[in-house]
mmCIF file of C-alpha atoms and ligand atoms in Angstrom:
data_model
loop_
_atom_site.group_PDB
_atom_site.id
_atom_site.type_symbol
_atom_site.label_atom_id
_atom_site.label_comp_id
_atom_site.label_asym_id
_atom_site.label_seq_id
_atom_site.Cartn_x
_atom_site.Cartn_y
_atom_site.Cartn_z
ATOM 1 C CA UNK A 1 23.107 -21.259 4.050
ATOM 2 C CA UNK A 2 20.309 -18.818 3.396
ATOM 3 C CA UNK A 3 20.138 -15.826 5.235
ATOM 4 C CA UNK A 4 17.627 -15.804 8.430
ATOM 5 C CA UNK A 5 15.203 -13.663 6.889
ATOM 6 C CA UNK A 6 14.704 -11.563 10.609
ATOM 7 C CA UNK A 7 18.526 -10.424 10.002
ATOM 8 C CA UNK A 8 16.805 -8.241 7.516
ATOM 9 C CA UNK A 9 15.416 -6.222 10.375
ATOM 10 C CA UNK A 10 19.199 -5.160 11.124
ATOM 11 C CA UNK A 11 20.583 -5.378 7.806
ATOM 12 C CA UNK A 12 21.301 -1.796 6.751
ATOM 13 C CA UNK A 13 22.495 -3.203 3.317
ATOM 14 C CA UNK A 14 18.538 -3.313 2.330
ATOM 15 C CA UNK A 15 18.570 0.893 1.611
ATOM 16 C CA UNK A 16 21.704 1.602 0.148
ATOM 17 C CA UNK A 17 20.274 1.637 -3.310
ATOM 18 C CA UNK A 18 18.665 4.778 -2.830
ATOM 19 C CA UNK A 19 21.404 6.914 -1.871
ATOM 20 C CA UNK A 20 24.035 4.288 -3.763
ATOM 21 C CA UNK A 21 22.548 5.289 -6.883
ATOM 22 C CA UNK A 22 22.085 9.083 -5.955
ATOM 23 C CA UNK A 23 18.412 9.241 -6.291
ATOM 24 C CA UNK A 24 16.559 12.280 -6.212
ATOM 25 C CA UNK A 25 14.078 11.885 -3.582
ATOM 26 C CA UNK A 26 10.911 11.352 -3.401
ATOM 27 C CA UNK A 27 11.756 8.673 -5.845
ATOM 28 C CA UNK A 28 9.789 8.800 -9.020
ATOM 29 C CA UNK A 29 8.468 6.037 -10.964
ATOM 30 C CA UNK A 30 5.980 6.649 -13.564
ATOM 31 C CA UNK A 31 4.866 5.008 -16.652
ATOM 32 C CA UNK A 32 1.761 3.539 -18.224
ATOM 33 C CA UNK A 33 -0.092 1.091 -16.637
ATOM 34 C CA UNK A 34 0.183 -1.476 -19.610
ATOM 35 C CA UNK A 35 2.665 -1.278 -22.679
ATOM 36 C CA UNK A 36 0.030 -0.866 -25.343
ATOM 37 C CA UNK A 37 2.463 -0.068 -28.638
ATOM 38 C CA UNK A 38 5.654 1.065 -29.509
ATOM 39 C CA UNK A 39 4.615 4.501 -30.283
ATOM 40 C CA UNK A 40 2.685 5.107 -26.997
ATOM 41 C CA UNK A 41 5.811 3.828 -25.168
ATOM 42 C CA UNK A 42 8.411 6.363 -27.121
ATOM 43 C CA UNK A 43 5.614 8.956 -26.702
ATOM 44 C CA UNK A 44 5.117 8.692 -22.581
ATOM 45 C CA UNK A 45 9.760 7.936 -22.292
ATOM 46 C CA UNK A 46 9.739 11.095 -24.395
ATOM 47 C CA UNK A 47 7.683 13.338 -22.484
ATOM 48 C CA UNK A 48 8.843 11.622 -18.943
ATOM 49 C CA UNK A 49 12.717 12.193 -19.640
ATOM 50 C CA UNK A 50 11.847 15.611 -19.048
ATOM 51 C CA UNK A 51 10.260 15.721 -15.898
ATOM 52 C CA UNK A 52 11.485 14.099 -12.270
ATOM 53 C CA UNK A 53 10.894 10.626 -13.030
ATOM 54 C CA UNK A 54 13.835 8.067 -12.177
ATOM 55 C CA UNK A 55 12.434 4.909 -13.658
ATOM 56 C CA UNK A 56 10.143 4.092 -16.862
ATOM 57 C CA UNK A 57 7.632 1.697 -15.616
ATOM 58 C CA UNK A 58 5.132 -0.375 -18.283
ATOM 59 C CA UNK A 59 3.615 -3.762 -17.250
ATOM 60 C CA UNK A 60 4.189 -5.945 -20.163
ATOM 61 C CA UNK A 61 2.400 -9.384 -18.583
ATOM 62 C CA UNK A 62 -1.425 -8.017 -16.893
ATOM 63 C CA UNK A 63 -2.802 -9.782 -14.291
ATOM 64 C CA UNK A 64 -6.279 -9.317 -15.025
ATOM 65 C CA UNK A 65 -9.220 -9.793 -12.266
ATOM 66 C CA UNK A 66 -11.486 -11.203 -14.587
ATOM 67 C CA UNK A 67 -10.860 -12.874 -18.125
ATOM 68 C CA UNK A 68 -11.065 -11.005 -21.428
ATOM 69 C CA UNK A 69 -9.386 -7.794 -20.768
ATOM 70 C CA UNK A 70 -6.569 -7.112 -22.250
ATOM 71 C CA UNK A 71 -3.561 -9.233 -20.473
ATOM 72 C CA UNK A 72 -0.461 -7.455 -21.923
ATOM 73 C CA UNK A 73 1.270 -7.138 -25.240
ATOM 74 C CA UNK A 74 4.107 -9.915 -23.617
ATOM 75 C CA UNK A 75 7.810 -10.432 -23.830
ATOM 76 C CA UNK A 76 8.169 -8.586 -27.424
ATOM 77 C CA UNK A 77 7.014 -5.110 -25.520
ATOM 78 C CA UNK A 78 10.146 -4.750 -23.516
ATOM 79 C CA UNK A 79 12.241 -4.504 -27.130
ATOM 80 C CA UNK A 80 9.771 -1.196 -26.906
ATOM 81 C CA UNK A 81 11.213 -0.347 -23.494
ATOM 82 C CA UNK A 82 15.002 -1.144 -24.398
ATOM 83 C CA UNK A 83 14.585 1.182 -27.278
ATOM 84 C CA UNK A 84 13.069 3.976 -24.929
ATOM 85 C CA UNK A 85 16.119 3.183 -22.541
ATOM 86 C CA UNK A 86 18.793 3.803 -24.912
ATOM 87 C CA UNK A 87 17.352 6.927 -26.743
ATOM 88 C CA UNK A 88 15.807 8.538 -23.661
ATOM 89 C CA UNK A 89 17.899 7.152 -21.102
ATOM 90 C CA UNK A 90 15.659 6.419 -18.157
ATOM 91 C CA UNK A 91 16.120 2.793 -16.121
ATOM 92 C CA UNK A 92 12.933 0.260 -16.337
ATOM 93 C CA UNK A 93 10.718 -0.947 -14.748
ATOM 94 C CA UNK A 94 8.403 -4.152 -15.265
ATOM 95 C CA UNK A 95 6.508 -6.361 -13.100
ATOM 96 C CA UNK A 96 6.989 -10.214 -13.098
ATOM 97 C CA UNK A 97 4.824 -12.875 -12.072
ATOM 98 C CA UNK A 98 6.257 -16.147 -12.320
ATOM 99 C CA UNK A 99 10.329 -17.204 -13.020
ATOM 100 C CA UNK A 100 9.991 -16.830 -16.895
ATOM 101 C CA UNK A 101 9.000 -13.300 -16.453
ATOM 102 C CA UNK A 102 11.838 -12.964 -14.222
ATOM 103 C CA UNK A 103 14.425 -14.875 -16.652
ATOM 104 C CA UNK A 104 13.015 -12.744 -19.451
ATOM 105 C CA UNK A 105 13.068 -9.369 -17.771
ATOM 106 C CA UNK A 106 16.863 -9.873 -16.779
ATOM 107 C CA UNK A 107 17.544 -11.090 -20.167
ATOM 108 C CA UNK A 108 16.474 -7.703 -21.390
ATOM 109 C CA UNK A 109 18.217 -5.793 -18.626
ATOM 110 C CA UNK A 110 15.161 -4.281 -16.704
ATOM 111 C CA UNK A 111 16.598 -2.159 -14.123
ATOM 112 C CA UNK A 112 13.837 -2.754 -11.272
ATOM 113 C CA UNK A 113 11.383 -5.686 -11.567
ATOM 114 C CA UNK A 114 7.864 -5.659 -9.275
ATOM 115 C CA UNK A 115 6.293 -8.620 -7.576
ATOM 116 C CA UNK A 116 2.383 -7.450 -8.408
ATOM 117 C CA UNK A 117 -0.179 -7.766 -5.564
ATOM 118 C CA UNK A 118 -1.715 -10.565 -6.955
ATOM 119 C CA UNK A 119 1.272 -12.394 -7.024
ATOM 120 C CA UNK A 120 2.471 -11.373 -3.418
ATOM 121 C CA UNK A 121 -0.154 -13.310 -2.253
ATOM 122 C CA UNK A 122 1.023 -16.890 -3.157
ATOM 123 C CA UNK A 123 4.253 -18.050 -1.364
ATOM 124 C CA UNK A 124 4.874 -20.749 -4.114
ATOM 125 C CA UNK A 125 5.042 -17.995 -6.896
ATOM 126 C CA UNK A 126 7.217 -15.498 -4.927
ATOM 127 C CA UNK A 127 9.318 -18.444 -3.874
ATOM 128 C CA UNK A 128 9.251 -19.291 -7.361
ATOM 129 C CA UNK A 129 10.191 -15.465 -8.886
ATOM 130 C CA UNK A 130 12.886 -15.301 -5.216
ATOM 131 C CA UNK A 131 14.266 -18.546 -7.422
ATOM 132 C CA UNK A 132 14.565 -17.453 -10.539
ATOM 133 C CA UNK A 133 15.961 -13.620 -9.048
ATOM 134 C CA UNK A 134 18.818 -15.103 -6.926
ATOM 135 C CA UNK A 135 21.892 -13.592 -7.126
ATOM 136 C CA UNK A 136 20.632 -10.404 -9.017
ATOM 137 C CA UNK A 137 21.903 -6.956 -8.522
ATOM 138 C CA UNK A 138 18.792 -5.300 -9.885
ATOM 139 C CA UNK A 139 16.363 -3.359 -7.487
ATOM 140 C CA UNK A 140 13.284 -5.874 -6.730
ATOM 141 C CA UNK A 141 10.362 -4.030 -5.363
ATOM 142 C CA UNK A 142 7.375 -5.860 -3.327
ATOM 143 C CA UNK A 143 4.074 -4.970 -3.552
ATOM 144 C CA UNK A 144 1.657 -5.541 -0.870
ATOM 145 C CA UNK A 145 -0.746 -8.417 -1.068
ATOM 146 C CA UNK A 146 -4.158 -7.585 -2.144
ATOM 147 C CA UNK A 147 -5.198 -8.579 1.409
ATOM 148 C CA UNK A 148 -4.406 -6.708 4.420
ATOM 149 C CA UNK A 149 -2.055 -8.942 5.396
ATOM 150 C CA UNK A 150 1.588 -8.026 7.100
ATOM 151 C CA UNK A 151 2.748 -10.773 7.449
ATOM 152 C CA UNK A 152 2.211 -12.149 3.996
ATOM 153 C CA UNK A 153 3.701 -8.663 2.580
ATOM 154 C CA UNK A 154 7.036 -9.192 4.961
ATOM 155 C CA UNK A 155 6.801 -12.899 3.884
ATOM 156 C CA UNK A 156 7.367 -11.605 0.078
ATOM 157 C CA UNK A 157 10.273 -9.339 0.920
ATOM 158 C CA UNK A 158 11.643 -11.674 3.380
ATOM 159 C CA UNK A 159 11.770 -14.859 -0.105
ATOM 160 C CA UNK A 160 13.379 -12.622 -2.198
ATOM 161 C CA UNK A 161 15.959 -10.962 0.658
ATOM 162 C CA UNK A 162 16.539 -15.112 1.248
ATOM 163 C CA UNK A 163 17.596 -15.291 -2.487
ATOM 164 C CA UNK A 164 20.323 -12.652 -1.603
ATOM 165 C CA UNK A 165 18.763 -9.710 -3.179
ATOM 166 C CA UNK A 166 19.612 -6.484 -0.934
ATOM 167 C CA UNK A 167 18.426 -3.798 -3.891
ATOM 168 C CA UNK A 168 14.937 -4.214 -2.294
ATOM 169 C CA UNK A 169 11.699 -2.170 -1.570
ATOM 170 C CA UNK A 170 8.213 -2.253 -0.714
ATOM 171 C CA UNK A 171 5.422 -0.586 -2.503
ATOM 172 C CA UNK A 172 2.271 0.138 -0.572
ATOM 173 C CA UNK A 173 -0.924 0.005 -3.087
ATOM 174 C CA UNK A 174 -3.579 -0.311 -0.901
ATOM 175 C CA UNK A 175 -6.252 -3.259 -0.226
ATOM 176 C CA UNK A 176 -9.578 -5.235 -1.633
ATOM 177 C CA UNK A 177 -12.426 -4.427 -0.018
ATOM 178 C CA UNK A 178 -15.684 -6.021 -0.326
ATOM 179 C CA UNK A 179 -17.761 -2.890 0.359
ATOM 180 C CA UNK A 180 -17.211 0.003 -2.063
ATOM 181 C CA UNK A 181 -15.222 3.135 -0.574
ATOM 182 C CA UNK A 182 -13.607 6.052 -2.187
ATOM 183 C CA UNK A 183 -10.691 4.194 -3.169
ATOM 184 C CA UNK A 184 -10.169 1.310 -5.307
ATOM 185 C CA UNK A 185 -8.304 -0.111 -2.766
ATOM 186 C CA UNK A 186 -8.529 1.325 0.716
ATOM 187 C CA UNK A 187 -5.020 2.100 1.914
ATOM 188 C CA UNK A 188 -4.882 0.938 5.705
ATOM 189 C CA UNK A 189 -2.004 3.428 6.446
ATOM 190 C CA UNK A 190 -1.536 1.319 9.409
ATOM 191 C CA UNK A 191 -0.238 -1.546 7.801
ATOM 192 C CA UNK A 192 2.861 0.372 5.925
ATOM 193 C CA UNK A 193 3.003 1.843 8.939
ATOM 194 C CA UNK A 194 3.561 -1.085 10.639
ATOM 195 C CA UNK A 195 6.206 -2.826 8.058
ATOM 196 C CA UNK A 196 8.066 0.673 8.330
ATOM 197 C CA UNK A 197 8.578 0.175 11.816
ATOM 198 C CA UNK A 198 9.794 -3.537 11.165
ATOM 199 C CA UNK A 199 11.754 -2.989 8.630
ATOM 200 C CA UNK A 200 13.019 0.511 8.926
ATOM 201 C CA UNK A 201 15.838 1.065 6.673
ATOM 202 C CA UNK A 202 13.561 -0.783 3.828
ATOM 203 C CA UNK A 203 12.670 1.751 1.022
ATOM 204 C CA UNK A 204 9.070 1.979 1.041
ATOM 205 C CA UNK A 205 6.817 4.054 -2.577
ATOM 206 C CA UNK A 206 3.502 4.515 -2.566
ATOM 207 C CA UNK A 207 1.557 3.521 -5.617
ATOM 208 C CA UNK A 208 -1.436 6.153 -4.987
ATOM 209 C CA UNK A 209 -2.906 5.047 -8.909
ATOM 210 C CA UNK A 210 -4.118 2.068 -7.589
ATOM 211 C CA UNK A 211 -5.144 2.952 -4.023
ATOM 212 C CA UNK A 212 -7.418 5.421 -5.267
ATOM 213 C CA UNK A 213 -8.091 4.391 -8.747
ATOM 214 C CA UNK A 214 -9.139 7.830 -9.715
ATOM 215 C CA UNK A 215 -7.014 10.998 -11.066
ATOM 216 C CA UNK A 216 -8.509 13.533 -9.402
ATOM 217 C CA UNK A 217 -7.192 11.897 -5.991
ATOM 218 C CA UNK A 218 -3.692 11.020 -6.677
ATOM 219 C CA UNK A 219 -1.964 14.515 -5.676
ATOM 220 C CA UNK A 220 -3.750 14.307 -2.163
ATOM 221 C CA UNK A 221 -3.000 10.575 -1.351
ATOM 222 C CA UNK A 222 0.874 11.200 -2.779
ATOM 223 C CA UNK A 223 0.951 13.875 -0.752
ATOM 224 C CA UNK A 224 -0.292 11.646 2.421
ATOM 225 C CA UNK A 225 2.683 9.323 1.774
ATOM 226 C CA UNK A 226 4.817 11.641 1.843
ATOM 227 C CA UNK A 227 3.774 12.962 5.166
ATOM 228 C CA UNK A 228 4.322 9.389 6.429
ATOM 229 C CA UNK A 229 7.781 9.495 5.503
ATOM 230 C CA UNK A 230 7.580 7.219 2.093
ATOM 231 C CA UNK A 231 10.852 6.854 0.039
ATOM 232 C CA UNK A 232 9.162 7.628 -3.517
ATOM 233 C CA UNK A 233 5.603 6.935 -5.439
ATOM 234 C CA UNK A 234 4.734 4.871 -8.430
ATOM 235 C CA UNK A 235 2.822 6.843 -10.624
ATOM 236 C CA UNK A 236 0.618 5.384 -13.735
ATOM 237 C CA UNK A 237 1.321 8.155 -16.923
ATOM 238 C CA UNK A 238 -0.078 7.883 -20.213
ATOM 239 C CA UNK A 239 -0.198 10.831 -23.305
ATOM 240 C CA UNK A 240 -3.974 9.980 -23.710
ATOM 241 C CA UNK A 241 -5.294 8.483 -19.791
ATOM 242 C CA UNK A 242 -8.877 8.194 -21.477
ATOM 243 C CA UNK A 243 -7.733 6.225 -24.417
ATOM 244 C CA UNK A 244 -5.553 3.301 -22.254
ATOM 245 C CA UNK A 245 -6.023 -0.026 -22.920
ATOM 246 C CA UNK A 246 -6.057 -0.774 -19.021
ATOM 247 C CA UNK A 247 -6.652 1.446 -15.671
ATOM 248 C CA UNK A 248 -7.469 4.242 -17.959
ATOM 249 C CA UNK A 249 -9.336 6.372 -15.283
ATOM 250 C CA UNK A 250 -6.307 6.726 -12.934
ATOM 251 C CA UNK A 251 -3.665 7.494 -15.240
ATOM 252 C CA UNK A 252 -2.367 10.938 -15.507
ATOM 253 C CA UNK A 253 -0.738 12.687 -18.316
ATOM 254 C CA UNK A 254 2.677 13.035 -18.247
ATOM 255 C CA UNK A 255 2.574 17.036 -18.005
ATOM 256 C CA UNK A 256 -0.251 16.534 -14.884
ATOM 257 C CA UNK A 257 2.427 14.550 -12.885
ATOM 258 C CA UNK A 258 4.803 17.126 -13.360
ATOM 259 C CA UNK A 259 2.623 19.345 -11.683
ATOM 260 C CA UNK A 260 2.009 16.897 -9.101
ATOM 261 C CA UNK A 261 5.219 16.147 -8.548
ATOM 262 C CA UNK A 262 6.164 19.770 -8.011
ATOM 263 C CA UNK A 263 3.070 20.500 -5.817
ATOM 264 C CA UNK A 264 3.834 18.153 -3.303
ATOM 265 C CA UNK A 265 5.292 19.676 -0.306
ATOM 266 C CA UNK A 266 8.303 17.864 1.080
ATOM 267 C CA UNK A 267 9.013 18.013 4.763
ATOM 268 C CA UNK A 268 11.745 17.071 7.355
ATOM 269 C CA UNK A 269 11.864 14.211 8.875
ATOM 270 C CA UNK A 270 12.064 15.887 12.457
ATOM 271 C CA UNK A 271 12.793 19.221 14.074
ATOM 272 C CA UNK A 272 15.260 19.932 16.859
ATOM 273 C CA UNK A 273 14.546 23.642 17.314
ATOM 274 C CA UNK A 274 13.689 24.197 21.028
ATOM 275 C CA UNK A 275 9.639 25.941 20.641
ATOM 276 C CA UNK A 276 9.142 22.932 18.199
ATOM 277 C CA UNK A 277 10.038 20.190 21.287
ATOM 278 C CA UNK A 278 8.785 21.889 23.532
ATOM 279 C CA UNK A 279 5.344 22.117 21.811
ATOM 280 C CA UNK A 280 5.208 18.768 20.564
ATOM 281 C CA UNK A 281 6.103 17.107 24.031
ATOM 282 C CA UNK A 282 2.926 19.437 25.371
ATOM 283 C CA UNK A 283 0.676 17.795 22.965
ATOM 284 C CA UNK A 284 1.907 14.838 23.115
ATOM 285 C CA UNK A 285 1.372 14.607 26.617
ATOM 286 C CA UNK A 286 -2.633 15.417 25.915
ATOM 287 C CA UNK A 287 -3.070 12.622 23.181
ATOM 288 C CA UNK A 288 -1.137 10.199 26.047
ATOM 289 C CA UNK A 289 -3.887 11.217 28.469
ATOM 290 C CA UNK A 290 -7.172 11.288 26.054
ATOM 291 C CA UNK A 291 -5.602 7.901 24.583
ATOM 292 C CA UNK A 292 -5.882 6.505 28.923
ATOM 293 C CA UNK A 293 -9.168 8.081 28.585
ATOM 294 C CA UNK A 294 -10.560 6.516 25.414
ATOM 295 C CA UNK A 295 -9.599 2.933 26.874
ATOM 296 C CA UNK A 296 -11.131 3.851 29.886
ATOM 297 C CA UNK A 297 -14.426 4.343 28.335
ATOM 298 C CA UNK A 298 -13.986 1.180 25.892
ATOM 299 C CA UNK A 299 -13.421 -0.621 28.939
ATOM 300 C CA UNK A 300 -16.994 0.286 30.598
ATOM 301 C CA UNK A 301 -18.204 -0.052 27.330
ATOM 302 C CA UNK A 302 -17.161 -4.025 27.482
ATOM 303 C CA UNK A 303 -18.279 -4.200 31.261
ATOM 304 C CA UNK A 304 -21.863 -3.277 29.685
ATOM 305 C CA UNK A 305 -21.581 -5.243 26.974
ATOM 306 C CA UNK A 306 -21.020 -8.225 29.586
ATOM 307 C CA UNK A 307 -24.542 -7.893 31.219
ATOM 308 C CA UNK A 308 -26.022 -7.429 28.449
ATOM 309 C CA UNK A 309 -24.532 -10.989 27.543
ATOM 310 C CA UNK A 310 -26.059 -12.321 30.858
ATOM 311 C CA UNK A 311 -29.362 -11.282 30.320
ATOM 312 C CA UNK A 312 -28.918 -12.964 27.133
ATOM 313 C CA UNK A 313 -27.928 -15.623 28.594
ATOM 314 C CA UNK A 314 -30.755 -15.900 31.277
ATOM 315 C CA UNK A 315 -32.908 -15.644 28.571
ATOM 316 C CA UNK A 316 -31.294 -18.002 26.056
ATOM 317 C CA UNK A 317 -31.288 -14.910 23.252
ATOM 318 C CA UNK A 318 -28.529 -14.947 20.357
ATOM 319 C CA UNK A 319 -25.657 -12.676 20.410
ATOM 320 C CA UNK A 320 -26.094 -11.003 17.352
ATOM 321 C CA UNK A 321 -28.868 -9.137 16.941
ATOM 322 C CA UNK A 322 -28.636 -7.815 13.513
ATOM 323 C CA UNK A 323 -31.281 -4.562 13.226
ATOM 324 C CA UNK A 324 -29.217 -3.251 16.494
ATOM 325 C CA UNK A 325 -25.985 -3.222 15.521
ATOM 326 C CA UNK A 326 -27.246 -1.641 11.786
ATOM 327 C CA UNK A 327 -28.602 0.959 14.022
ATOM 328 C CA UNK A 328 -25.663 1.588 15.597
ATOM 329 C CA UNK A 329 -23.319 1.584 13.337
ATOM 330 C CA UNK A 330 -25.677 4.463 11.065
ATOM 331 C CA UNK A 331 -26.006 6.866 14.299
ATOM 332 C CA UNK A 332 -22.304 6.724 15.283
ATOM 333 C CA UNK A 333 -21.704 7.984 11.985
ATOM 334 C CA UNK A 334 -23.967 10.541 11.792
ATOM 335 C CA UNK A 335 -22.420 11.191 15.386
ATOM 336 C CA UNK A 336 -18.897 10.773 14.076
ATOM 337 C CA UNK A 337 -19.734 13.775 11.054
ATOM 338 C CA UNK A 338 -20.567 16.090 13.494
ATOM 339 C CA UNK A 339 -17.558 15.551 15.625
ATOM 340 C CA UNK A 340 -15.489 16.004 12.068
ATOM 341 C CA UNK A 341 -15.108 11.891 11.955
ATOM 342 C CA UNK A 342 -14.878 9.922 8.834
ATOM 343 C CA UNK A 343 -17.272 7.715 7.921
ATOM 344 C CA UNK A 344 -14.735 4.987 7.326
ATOM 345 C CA UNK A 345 -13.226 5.599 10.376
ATOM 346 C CA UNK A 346 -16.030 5.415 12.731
ATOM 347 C CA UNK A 347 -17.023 2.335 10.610
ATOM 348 C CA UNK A 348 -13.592 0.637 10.751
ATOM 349 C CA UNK A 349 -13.611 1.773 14.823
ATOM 350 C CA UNK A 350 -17.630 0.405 15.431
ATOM 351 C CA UNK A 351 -16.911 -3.204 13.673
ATOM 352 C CA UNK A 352 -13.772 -3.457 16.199
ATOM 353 C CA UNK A 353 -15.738 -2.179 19.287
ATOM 354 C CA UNK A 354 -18.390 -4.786 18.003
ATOM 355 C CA UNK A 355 -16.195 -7.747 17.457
ATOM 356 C CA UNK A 356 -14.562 -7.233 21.176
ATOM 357 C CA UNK A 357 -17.895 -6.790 22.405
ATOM 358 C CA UNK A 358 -19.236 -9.913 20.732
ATOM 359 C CA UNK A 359 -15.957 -11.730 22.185
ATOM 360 C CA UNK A 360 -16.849 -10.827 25.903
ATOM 361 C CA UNK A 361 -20.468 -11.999 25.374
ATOM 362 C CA UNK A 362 -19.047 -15.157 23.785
ATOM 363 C CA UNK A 363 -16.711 -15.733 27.357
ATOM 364 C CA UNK A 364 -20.009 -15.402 29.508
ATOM 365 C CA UNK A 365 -22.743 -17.390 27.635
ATOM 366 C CA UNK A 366 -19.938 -20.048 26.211
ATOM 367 C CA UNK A 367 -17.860 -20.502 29.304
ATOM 368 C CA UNK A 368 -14.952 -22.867 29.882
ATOM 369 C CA UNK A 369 -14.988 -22.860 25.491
ATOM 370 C CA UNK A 370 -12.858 -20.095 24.614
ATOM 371 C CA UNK A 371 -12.428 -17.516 21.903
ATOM 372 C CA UNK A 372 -9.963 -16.404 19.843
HETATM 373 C C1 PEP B 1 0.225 -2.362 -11.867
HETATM 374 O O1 PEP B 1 1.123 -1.775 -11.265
HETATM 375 O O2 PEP B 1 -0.135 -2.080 -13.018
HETATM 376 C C2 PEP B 1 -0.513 -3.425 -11.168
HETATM 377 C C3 PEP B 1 -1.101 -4.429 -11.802
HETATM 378 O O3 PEP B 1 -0.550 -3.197 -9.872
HETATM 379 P P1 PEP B 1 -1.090 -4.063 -8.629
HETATM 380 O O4 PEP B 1 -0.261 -5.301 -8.594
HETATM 381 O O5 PEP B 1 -0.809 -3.119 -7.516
HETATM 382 O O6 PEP B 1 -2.550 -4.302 -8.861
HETATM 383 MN MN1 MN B 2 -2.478 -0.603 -13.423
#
C-alpha cells in the first residue's frame, strides 16, 4: 500500500540526506541555467570544483514560456555532465519534466533530479515523473508551482514521497505575478514559511536566480533565506552570464558566487543565553499587544465599511467603486513610505483589507446569499 502522504509530516526519514551524506551547510547547488556545450560545461565544473558548491546543476530539457527560445541541447548534454562528474568530481543535478526525462536522467546516474515549476503545477505530470522515480535512492527536489499555491507545492512532494522516495526537498523560487515588481518572481516568504512549518524536517533551498531574476540581487535575497532558516540555495553560474543562451541576466560567474557564498552571514538557529530570552520574551510581548491592536483597528475598519454598504444599499449604488479604491491604494503608499513601509507590502496589505471589506458589504446588500 502507498504511504499516507500526511505520515510525511512525522516521517523524520525525509532529512536524513543532508546530514547522511555529510553536507556542508548551507547546501550549495550551482550551475548554468541551460547546458549550452561541452566546453562551457567543463569550463563552469572546472571553476565550481573549487569553490563550496555540492552539486553541478545544468538543465538539459528548457521549459520555455513562449516558443522559439532555445529549449535545451537534450539527452546527449548529460554525456557533458558525466564527463564533468568523473574528472571534477561533483554530483548532478538536472531537472525532469515528464517520465522519459526521469528514465533518462537515472540511466545516466544524475545524483539529484528537479521537478521545475512549470511542471509542479500539473498533478498528471508529477504523478507521471512520482511513476517513473519509484523506488529511487537519488535526492528528488520539488520546486514550487509557479502559482502561489501550498497546497499544490505539498501535493508535488507528497506524489513523489507516495512513490517511496525519502531523499526529498523543496526548493522555493518564488511566484508569477501579473503586475511587474522587483523580482521576476515575487517570493511570498509566507508560503515557504508555511510548508516549513508543515513539513519541518523537509530540506528546504532557495533558488534566489529566479526569484529575483537579476544579479545584482541574489546576495541579499540568499542572504534572506538564510535568515529564515533555509537548508541550502540553488544558484545559476556561468563563465560568461552575458553570453548564456538562457536567463543570462541572473547568472553569476563562478568566482562572484564564491564571494557570495562567503559573504553570507550564517546564524544559529536559536539562543539560550539568559539577556537574549529575556529580551526577546520583552519584545515579543509588544508585537503580541500591537498585533491585538492592529485587529482592533481592522475590525472598526470593517464596522465602517458595513455602513458604508448600507447606504449603498439604500441607495442601490455598486460596491466597487473603482477611482476610490485607486485613490486609496496610491495614498496608503505614499503613507506607508513615510512610516518606512514597502510599497509591495502596503499593496499586498490594502488589496486584503479591500477584499474583506468588499466581503462585509457583499453580507449586507446580498443577504441570506453568502460569500466565500
Ligand atoms: C531552472 O532552474 O532553470 C528553471 C527552469 O527553473 P524554474 O522551474 O524555477 O523556472
Ligand atoms: Mn533558469
Amino acid at each position: 500500500m502507498a504511504p499516507d502522504p500526511h505520515m510525511m509530516e512525522n516521517d523524520r526519514s525525509v532529512r536524513n540526506w543532508l546530514t547522511e551524506l555529510e553536507l556542508s551547510h548551507p547546501l550549495l547547488i550551482a550551475g548554468p541555467c541551460s547546458a549550452e556545450t561541452e566546453q562551457q560545461i567543463m569550463e563552469t565544473a572546472a571553476a565550481l570544483a573549487r569553490t563550496q558548491v555540492s552539486f553541478f546543476r545544468a538543465g538539459i530539457w528548457k521549459p520555455r514560456t513562449r516558443p522559439g527560445g532555445f529549449e535545451g541541447v537534450g539527452a546527449h548534454g548529460l554525456k557533458w555532465l558525466q564527463k564533468a562528474k568523473a574528472e571534477f568530481g561533483l554530483p548532478l543535478a538536472v531537472e525532469v519534466a515528464n517520465a522519459t526525462h526521469v528514465k533518462i536522467a537515472l540511466d545516466h546516474d544524475i545524483d539529484v533530479l528537479w521537478i521545475g515549476a512549470r511542471t509542479t503545477v500539473n498533478p498528471f505530470a508529477v504523478q507521471e515523473i512520482a511513476d517513473a522515480l519509484k523506488g529511487t535512492d537519488k535526492i528528488v527536489l520539488v520546486k514550487n508551482p509557479v502559482n502561489p499555491d501550498l497546497a499544490l507545492w505539498m501535493g508535488g512532494i507528497e506524489r513523489i514521497y507516495q512513490a517511496g522516495v525519502r531523499n526529498l526537498g523543496a526548493v522555493h523560487r518564488g511566484f508569477s505575478t501579473y503586475e511587474k515588481t522587483t523580482y521576476r518572481n515575487i517570493p511570498e516568504w509566507q508560503i515557504p514559511i508555511e510548508l516549513k512549518s508543515r513539513l519541518p524536517h523537509l530540506p528546504l533551498l532557495c533558488d534566489p536566480s529566479h526569484i529575483t531574476g537579476r544579479r545584482d540581487m541574489i546576495a541579499e535575497v540568499s542572504q534572506q533565506a538564510l535568515d529564515l532558516t533555509y537548508d541550502g540555495l540553488m544558484i545559476e553560474t556561468h563563465p560568461r552570464p552575458d553570453e548564456a543562451w538562457s536567463d543570462a541576466a541572473q547568472q553569476v560567474t563562478p568566482g562572484r558566487l564564491k564571494a557570495i557564498f562567503e559573504d553570507l552571514r550564517l546564524r544559529k538557529k536559536e539562543s539560550t543565553q539568559e539577556n537574549f530570552i529575556a529580551e526577546i520574551d520583552a519584545l515579543r510581548s509588544r508585537i503580541d499587544l500591537a498585533d491585538v491592536k492592529l485587529l482592533e483597528v481592522l475590525g472598526k475598519r470593517m464596522r465602517i465599511a458595513e455602513e458604508i454598504g448600507q447606504l449603498k444599499k439604500s441607495q442601490n449604488v455598486a460596491i466597487l467603486q473603482n477611482q476610490r479604491w485607486v485613490d486609496v491604494k496610491q495614498k496608503m503608499m505614499r503613507e506607508g513610505a513615510k512610516k518606512g513601509l514597502t510599497r509591495e507590502f502596503v499593496l499586498q496589505l490594502f488589496k486584503a483589507i479591500h477584499e474583506e471589506s468588499i466581503a462585509h458589504q457583499q453580507m449586507i446588500m446580498n443577504p441570506g446569499e453568502g460569500t466565500k
